[in-house]
Short mmCIF file of C-alpha atoms in Angstrom, two decimals:
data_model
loop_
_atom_site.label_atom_id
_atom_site.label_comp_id
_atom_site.label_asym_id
_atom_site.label_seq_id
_atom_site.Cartn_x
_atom_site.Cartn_y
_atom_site.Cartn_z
CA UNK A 21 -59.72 19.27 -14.78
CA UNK A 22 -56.75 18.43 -12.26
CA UNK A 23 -53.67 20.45 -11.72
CA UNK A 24 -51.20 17.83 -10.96
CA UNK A 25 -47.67 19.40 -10.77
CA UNK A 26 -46.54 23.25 -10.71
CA UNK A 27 -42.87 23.80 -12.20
CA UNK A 28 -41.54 27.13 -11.47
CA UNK A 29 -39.67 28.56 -14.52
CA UNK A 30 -36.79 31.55 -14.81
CA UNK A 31 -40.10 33.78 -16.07
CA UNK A 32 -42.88 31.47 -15.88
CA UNK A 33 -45.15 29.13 -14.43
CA UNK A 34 -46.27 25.92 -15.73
CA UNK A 35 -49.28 23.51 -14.69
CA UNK A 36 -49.64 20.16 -15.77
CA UNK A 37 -53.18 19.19 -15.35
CA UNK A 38 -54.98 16.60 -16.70
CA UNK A 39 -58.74 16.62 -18.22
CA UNK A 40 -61.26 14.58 -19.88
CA UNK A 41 -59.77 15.25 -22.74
CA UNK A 42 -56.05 15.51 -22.54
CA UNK A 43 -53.45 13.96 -20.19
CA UNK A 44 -50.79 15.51 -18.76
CA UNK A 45 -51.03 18.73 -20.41
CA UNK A 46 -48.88 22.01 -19.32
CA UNK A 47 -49.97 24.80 -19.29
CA UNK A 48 -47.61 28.12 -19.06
CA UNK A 49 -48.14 31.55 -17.44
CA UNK A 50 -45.56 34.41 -17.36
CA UNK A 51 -45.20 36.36 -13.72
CA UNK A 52 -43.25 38.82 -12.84
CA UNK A 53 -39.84 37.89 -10.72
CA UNK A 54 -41.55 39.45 -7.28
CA UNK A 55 -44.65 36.70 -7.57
CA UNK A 56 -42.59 33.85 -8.88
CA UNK A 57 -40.02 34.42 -5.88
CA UNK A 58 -43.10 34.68 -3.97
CA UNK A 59 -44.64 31.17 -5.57
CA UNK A 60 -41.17 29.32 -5.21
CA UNK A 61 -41.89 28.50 -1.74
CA UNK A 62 -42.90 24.79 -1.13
CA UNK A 63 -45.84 25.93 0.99
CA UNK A 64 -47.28 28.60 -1.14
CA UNK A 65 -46.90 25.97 -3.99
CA UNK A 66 -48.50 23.11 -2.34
CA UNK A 67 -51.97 25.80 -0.87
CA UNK A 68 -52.04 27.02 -4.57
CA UNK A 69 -52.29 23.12 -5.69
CA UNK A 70 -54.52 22.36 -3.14
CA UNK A 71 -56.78 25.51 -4.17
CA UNK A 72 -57.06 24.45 -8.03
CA UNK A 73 -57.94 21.33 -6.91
CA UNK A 74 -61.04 21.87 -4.35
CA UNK A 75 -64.26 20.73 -5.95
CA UNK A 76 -65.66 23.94 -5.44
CA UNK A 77 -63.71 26.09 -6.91
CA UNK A 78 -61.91 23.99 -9.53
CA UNK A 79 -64.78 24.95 -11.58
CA UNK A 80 -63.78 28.64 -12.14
CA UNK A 81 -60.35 27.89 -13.13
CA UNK A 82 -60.66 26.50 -16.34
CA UNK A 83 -58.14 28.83 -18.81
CA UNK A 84 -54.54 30.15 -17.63
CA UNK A 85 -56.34 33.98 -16.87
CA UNK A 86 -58.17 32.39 -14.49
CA UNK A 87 -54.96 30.40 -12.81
CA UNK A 88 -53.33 34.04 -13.01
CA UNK A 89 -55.52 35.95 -11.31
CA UNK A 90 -56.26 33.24 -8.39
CA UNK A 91 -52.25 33.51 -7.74
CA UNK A 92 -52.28 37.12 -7.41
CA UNK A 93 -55.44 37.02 -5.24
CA UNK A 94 -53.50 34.64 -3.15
CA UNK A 95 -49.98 37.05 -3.16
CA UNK A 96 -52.39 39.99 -2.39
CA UNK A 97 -53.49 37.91 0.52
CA UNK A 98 -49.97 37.05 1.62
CA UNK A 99 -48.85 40.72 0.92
CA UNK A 100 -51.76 42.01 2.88
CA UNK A 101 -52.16 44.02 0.16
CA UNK A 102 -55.72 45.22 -1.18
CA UNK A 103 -56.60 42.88 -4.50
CA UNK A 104 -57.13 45.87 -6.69
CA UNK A 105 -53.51 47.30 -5.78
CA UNK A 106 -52.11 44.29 -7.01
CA UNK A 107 -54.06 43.97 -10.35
CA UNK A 108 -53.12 47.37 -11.46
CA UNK A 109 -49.80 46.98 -10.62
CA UNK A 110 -49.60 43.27 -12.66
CA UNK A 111 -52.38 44.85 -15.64
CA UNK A 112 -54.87 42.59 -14.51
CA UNK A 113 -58.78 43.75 -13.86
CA UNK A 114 -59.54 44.01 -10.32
CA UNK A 115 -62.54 41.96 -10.71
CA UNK A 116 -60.94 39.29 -11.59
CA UNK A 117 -59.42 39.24 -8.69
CA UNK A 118 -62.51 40.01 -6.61
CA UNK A 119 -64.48 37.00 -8.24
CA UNK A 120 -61.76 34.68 -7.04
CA UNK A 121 -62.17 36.61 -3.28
CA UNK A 122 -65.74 35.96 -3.48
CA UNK A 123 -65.52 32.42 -4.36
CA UNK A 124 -62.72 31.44 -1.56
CA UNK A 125 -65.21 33.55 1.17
CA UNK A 126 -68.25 31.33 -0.04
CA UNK A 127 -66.20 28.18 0.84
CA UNK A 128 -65.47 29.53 4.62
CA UNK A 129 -61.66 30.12 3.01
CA UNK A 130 -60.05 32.89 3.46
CA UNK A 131 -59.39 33.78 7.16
CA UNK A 132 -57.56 30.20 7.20
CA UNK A 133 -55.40 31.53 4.05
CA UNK A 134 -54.83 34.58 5.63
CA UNK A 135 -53.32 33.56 8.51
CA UNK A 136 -51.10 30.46 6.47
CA UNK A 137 -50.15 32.88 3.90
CA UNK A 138 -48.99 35.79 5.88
CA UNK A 139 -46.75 33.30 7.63
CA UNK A 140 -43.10 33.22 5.90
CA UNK A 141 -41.53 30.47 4.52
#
């Protein structure tokens, strides 16, 4: 699977990603207003893209509750916010969150997104 475009809706998300299988199928994901304001900037966008697409972690993002809880990892690392604040506050698991964490540390990651993300557009 490839994420090829994300379109940011009124309420929503939407990924067009092509498989195997299907071409140029979307995919939509309702966020609050605070995260999509957040996921409206053109470099938040473009990390998220680039994210979904590393071989590595591509893997673990195969249904939109996946895609969800990645972008809130990512706004909880922008926030500099803890990741279980922000899944109890969205009514997502914290571990979904965490598993995300633990896959973008494994890669050698996440001090590079902290310091890109904490930077405002």
């Amino acid at each position: 699977m490839r994420i090829k475009d994300i379109i940011v809706g009124s309420n929503e998300l939407s990924f067009i990603k092509d498989s195997r299988r299907v071409r140029d199928e979307t995919i939509t994901i309702r966020f609050p207003l605070e995260v999509l304001e957040w996921i409206k900037c053109e470099k938040n966008r473009r990390i998220l893209l680039s994210i979904c697409n590393l071989p590595s972690l591509k893997k673990r993002i195969e249904n939109p509750r996946s895609l969800k809880s990645l972008i809130l990892l990512l706004y909880s690392i922008a926030k500099n916010t803890p990741p279980y604040k922000v899944a109890l506050k969205f009514g997502v698991h914290p571990e979904q969150l965490y598993r995300h964490r633990r896959a973008i540390l494994s890669a050698g990651l996440y001090d590079a997104l902290a310091i890109i993300l904490e930077e405002k557009c």
